[in-house]
Coordinates of C-alpha atoms and ligand atoms in Angstrom, one line a residue:
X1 CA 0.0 0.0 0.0
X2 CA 1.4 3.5 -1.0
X3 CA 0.2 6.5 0.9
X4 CA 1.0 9.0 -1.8
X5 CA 1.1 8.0 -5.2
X6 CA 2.0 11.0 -7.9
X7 CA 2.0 10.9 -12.0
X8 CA 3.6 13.4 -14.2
X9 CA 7.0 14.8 -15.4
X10 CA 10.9 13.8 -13.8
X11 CA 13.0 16.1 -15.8
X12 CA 16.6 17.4 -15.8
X13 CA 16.6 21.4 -14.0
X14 CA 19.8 22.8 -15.3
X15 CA 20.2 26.3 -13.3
X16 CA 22.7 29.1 -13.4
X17 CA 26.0 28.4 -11.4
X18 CA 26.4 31.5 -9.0
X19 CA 29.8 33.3 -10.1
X20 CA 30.7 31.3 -13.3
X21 CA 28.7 32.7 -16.3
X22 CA 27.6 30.5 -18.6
X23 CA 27.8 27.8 -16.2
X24 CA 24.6 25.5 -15.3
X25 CA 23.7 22.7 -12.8
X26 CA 22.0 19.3 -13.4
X27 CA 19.0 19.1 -11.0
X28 CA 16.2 16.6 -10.5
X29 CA 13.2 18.5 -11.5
X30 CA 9.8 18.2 -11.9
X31 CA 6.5 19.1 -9.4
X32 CA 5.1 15.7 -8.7
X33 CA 8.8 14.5 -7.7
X34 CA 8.7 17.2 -5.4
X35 CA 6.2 16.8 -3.5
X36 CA 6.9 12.9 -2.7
X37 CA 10.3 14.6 -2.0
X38 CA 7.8 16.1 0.8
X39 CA 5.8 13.4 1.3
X40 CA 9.0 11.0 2.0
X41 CA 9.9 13.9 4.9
X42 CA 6.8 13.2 6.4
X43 CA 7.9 9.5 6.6
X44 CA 5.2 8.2 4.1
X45 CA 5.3 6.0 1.4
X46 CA 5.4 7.1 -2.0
X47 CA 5.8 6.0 -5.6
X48 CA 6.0 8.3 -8.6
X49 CA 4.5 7.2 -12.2
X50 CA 6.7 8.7 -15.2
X51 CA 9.1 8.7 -18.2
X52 CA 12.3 8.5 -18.4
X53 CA 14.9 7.9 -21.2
X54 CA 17.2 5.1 -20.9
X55 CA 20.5 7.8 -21.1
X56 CA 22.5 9.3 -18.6
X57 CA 20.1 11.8 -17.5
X58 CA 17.7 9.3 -16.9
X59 CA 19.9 7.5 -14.7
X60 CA 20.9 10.4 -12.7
X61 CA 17.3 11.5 -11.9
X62 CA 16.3 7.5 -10.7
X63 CA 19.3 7.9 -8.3
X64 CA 18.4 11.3 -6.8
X65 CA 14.9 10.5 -6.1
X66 CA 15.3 7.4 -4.4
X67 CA 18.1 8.9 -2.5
X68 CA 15.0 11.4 -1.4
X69 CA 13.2 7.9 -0.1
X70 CA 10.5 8.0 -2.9
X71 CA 9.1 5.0 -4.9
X72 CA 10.5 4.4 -8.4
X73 CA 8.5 1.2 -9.3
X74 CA 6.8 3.4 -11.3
X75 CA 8.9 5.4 -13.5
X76 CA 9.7 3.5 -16.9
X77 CA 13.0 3.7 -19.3
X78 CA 12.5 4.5 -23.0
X79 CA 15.2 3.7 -25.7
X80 CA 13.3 6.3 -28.3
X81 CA 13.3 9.2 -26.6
X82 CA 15.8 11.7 -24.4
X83 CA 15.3 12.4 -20.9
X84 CA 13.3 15.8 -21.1
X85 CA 15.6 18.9 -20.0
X86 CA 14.9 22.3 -18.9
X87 CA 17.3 25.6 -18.6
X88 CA 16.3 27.7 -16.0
X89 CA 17.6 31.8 -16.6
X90 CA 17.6 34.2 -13.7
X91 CA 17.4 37.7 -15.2
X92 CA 19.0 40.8 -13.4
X93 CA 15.5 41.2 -10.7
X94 CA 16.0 37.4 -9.5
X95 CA 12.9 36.7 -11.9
X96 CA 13.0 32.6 -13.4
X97 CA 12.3 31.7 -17.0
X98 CA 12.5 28.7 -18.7
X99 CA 13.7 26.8 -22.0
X100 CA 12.2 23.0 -22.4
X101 CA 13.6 21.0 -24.2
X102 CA 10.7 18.8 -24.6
X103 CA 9.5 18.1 -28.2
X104 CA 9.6 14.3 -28.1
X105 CA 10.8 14.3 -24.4
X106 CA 10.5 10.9 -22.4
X107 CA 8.3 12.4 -20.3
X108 CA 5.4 13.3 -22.5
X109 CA 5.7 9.6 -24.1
X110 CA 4.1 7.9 -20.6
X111 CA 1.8 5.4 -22.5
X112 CA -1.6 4.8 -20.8
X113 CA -1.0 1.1 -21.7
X114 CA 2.7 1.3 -19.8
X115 CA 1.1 2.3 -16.8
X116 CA 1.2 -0.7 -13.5
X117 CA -2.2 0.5 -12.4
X118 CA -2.1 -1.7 -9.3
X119 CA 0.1 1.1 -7.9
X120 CA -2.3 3.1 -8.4
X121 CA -5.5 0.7 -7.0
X122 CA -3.0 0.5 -4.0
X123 CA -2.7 4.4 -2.8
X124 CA -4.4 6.1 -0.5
X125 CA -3.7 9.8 -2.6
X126 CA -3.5 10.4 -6.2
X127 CA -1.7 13.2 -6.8
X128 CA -0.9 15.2 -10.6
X129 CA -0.5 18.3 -12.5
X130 CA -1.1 20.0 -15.6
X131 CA 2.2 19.6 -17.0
X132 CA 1.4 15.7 -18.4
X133 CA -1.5 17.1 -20.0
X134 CA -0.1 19.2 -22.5
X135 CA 0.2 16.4 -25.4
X136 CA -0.6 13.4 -26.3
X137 CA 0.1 10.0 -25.1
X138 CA 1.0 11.3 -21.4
X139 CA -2.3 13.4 -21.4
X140 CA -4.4 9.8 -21.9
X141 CA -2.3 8.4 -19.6
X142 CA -2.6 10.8 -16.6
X143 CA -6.3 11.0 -17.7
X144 CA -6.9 7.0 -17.2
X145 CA -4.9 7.0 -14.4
X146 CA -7.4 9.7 -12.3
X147 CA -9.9 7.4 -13.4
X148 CA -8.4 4.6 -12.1
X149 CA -7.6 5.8 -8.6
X150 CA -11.1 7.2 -8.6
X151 CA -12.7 3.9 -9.1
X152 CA -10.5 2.7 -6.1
X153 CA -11.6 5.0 -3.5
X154 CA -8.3 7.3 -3.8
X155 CA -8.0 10.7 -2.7
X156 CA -7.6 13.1 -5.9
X157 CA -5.4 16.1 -5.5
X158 CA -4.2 18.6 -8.3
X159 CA -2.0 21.0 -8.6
X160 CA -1.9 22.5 -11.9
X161 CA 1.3 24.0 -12.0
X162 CA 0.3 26.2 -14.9
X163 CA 3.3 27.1 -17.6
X164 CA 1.2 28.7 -20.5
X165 CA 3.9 28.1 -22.8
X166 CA 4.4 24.7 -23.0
X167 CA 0.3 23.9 -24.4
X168 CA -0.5 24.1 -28.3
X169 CA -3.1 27.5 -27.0
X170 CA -4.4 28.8 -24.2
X171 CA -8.0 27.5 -24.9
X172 CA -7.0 23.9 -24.8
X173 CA -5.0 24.4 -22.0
X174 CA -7.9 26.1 -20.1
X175 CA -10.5 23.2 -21.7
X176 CA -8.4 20.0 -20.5
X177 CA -7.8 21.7 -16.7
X178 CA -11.6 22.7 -16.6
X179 CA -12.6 19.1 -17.5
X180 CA -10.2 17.0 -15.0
X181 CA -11.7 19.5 -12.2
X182 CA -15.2 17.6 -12.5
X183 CA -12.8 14.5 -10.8
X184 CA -11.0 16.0 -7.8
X185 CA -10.6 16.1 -4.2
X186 CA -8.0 18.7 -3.5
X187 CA -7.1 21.7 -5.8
X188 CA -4.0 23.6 -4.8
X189 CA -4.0 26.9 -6.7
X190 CA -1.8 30.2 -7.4
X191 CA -3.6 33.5 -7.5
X192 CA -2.1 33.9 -11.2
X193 CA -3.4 29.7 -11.9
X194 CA -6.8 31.0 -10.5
X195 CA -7.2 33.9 -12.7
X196 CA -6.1 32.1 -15.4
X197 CA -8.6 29.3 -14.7
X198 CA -11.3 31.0 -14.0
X199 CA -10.9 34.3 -15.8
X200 CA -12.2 36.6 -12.7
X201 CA -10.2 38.9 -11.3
X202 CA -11.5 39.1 -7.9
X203 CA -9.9 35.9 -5.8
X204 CA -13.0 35.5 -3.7
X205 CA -15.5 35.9 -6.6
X206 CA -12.9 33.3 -8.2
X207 CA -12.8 30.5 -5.3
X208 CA -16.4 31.0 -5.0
X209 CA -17.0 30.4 -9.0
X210 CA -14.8 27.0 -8.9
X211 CA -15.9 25.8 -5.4
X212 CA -20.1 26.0 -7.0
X213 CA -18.6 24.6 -10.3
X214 CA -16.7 22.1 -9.5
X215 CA -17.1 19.0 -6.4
X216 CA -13.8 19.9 -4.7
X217 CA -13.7 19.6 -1.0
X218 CA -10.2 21.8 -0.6
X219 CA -9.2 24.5 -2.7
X220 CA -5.9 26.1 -1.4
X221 CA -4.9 29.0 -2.8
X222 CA -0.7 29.6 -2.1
X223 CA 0.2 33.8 -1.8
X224 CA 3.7 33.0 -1.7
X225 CA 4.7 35.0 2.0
X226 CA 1.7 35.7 2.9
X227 CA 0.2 32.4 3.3
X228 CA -3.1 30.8 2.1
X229 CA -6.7 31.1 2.0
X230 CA -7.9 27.4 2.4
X231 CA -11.4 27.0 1.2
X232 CA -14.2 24.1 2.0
X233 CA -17.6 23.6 1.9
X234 CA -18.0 25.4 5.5
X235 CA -16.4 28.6 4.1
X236 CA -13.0 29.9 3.5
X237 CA -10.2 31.4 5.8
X238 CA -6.7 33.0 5.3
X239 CA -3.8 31.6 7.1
X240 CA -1.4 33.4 7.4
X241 CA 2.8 32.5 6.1
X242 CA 5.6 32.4 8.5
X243 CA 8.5 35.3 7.8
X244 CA 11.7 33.4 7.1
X245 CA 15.0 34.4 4.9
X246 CA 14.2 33.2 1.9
X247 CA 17.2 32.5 -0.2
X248 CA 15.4 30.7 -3.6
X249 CA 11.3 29.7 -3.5
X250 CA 11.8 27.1 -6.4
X251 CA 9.6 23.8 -4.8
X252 CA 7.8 26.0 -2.4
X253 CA 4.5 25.4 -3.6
X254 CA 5.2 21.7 -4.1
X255 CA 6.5 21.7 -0.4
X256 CA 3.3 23.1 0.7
X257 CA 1.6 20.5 -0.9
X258 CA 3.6 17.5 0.3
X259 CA 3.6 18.6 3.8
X260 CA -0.5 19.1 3.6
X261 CA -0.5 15.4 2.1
X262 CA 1.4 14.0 5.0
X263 CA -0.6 15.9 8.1
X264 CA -3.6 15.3 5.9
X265 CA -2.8 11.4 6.5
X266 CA -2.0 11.7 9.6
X267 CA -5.1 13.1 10.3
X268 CA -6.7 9.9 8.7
X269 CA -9.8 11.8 7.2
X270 CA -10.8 12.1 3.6
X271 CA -11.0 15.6 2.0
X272 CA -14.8 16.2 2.8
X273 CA -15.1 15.3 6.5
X274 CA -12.3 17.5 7.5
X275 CA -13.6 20.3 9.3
X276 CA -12.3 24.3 9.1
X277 CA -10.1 24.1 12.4
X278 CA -8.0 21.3 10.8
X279 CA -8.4 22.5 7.8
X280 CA -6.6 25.6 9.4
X281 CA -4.1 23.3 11.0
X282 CA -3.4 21.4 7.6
X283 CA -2.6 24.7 5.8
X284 CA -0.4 26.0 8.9
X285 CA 1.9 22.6 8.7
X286 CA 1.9 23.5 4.4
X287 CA 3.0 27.0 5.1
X288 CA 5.2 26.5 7.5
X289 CA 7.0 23.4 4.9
X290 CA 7.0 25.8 2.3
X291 CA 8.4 28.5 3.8
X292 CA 10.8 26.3 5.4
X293 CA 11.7 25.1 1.6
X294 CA 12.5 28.9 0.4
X295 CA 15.1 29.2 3.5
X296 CA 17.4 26.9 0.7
X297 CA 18.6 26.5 -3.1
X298 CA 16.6 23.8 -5.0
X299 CA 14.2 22.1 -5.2
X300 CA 14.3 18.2 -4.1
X301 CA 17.5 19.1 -1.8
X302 CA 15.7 21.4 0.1
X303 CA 12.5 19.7 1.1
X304 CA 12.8 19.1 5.0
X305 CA 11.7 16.5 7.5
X306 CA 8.6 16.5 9.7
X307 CA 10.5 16.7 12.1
X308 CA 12.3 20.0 10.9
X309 CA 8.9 21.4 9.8
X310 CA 7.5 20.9 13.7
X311 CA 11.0 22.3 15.4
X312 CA 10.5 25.1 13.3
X313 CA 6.5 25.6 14.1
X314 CA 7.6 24.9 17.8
X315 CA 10.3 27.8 17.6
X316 CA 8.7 30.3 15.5
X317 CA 8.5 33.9 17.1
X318 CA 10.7 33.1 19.8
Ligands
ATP1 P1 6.4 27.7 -6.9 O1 5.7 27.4 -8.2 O2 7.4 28.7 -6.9 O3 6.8 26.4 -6.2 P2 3.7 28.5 -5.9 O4 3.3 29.7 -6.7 O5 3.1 27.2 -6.3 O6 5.3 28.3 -5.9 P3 3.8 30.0 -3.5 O7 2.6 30.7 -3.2 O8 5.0 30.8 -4.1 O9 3.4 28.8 -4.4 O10 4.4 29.2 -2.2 C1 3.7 28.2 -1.6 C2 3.7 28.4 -0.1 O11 5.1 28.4 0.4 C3 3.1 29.7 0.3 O12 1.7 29.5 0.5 C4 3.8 29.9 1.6 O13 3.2 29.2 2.7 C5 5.2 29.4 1.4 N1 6.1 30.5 0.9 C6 6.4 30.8 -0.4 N2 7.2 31.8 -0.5 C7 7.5 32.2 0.8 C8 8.3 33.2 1.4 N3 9.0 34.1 0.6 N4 8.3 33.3 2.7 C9 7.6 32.5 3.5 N5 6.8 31.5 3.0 C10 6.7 31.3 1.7

């Protein structure tokens, strides 16, 4: 039995080396590795469903994440594609932008026929993104995959982890997000993910519009320092983030997320019974991880331990 079970992209993150120009960094990368990076902190068990190619890159990323602790029963090894890369640029304001190389990356080529499914039938979350939904086959494959660990009882979460630039246009993008909604538990949301979703301005008009739309029990919408507004079917309430020196935020919303996924087991509830005051709780454990993760470079490296995560809730303001 896996407690945490996550499909979607393991890529090569190649960032700038401080002081050499020029210079860049090979990186595990990818959201849903991420957050079982998290997950693992929190002492669960995990597994991770994805594409890799049988290079050197490949390789390396298999080693890093089961270094992390997390599951790799589930990532396969193609000889017809590459490992899929990406160059991360810092420009003079600290700002990120990205170059995929992607077209005919491993990652995208996750077959809905390669899938083990019984990892799926045998966790007690399902968690994914919108990145393996861009193109065709991964964007079956995640789809019959949410199907699958619906039909078992699984807990659904989603975080879309929107990059605009890597869909064919914006209205398919928007389409294929609006239509996995209908199936999921948890929704984990950026203010800018929200607009974009929902096209309203206004965040509460926006939470409002999904939460009457769509059957989610949890919508958590990250505002980077300043917290998050968790929202259920009792109602919505803003929790506040924890002031920390932040060094680098790449992984802190996928920190968030794996820390609410472990206290959210722990808590042994599904989605729809759990009541405002945890909910609150939940979403201060989530802050306080991803906070916690912007304190270092990275993102895999820098997930911490429950154990770090409670230390510093126990400590914080003193
Ligand atoms: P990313 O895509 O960069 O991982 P995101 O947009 O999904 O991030 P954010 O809102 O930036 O998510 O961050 C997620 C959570 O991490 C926030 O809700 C907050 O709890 C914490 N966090 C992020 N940045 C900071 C910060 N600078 N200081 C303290 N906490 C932070």
């Amino acid at each position: 039995l896996y407690d945490v079970v996550a499909l979607g992209e393991l890529i090569v993150d190649f960032t700038p080396v401080e002081g050499i120009s020029h210079a860049f960094q090979q990186n595990a990368g990818g959201a849903p590795a991420n957050v079982l990076a998290a997950v693992a902190g929190f002492h669960k068990r995990t597994c991770l469903i994805s594409m890799v190619g049988a290079d050197e890159f490949g390789d390396f990323l298999y080693r890093e994440i089961e270094n992390r602790g997390v599951g790799t029963l589930g990532i396969g090894r193609t000889e017809r594609f590459n490992t899929t890369l990406a160059f991360v640029h810092l420009d003079e304001q600290g700002e990120r932008s990205f170059t995929f190389y992607r077209k005919s990356g491993a990652d995208l080529m996750l077959n809905a026929s390669e899938i083990d499914y019984h990892i799926i039938k045998n966790a007690r979350i399902f968690h994914f993104g919108s990145i393996s939904m861009t193109d065709e086959p991964a964007r079956s494959a995640t789809r019959q995959a949410i199907q699958t660990a619906r039909e078992h009882g699984s807990i659904v979460t989603f975080d879309p982890n929107v990059r605009p630039r890597l869909w064919t246009s914006i209205r398919e993008a928007k389409q294929v997000i609006a239509d996995v909604l209908n199936m999921v538990d948890v929704l984990k949301l950026s203010a800018e993910e929200l607009m974009f979703i929902t096209e309203r301005d206004d965040m509460n008009v926006g939470l409002q519009d999904l939460m009457s739309r769509y059957p989610c029990s949890i919508i958590l919408l990250t505002l980077g320092s300043n917290g998050c507004i968790c929202c259920s079917r009792e109602g919505s309430q803003w929790v506040p983030g924890y002031s920390v020196r932040t060094v680098d935020t790449t992984g802190a919303g996928d920190g968030f997320v794996g820390a609410f996924l472990g206290a959210l087991l722990d808590l042994d509830k599904r989605p729809e019974n759990v009541t405002m005051d945890e909910l609150v709780q939940l979403a201060r454990v989530a802050n306080a991880c991803g906070a916690l993760v912007t304190t270092k470079h990275g993102g895999i490296p820098s997930m911490p331990s429950r154990e770090q995560v409670e230390d510093f809730m126990e400590n914080y303001g003193e």
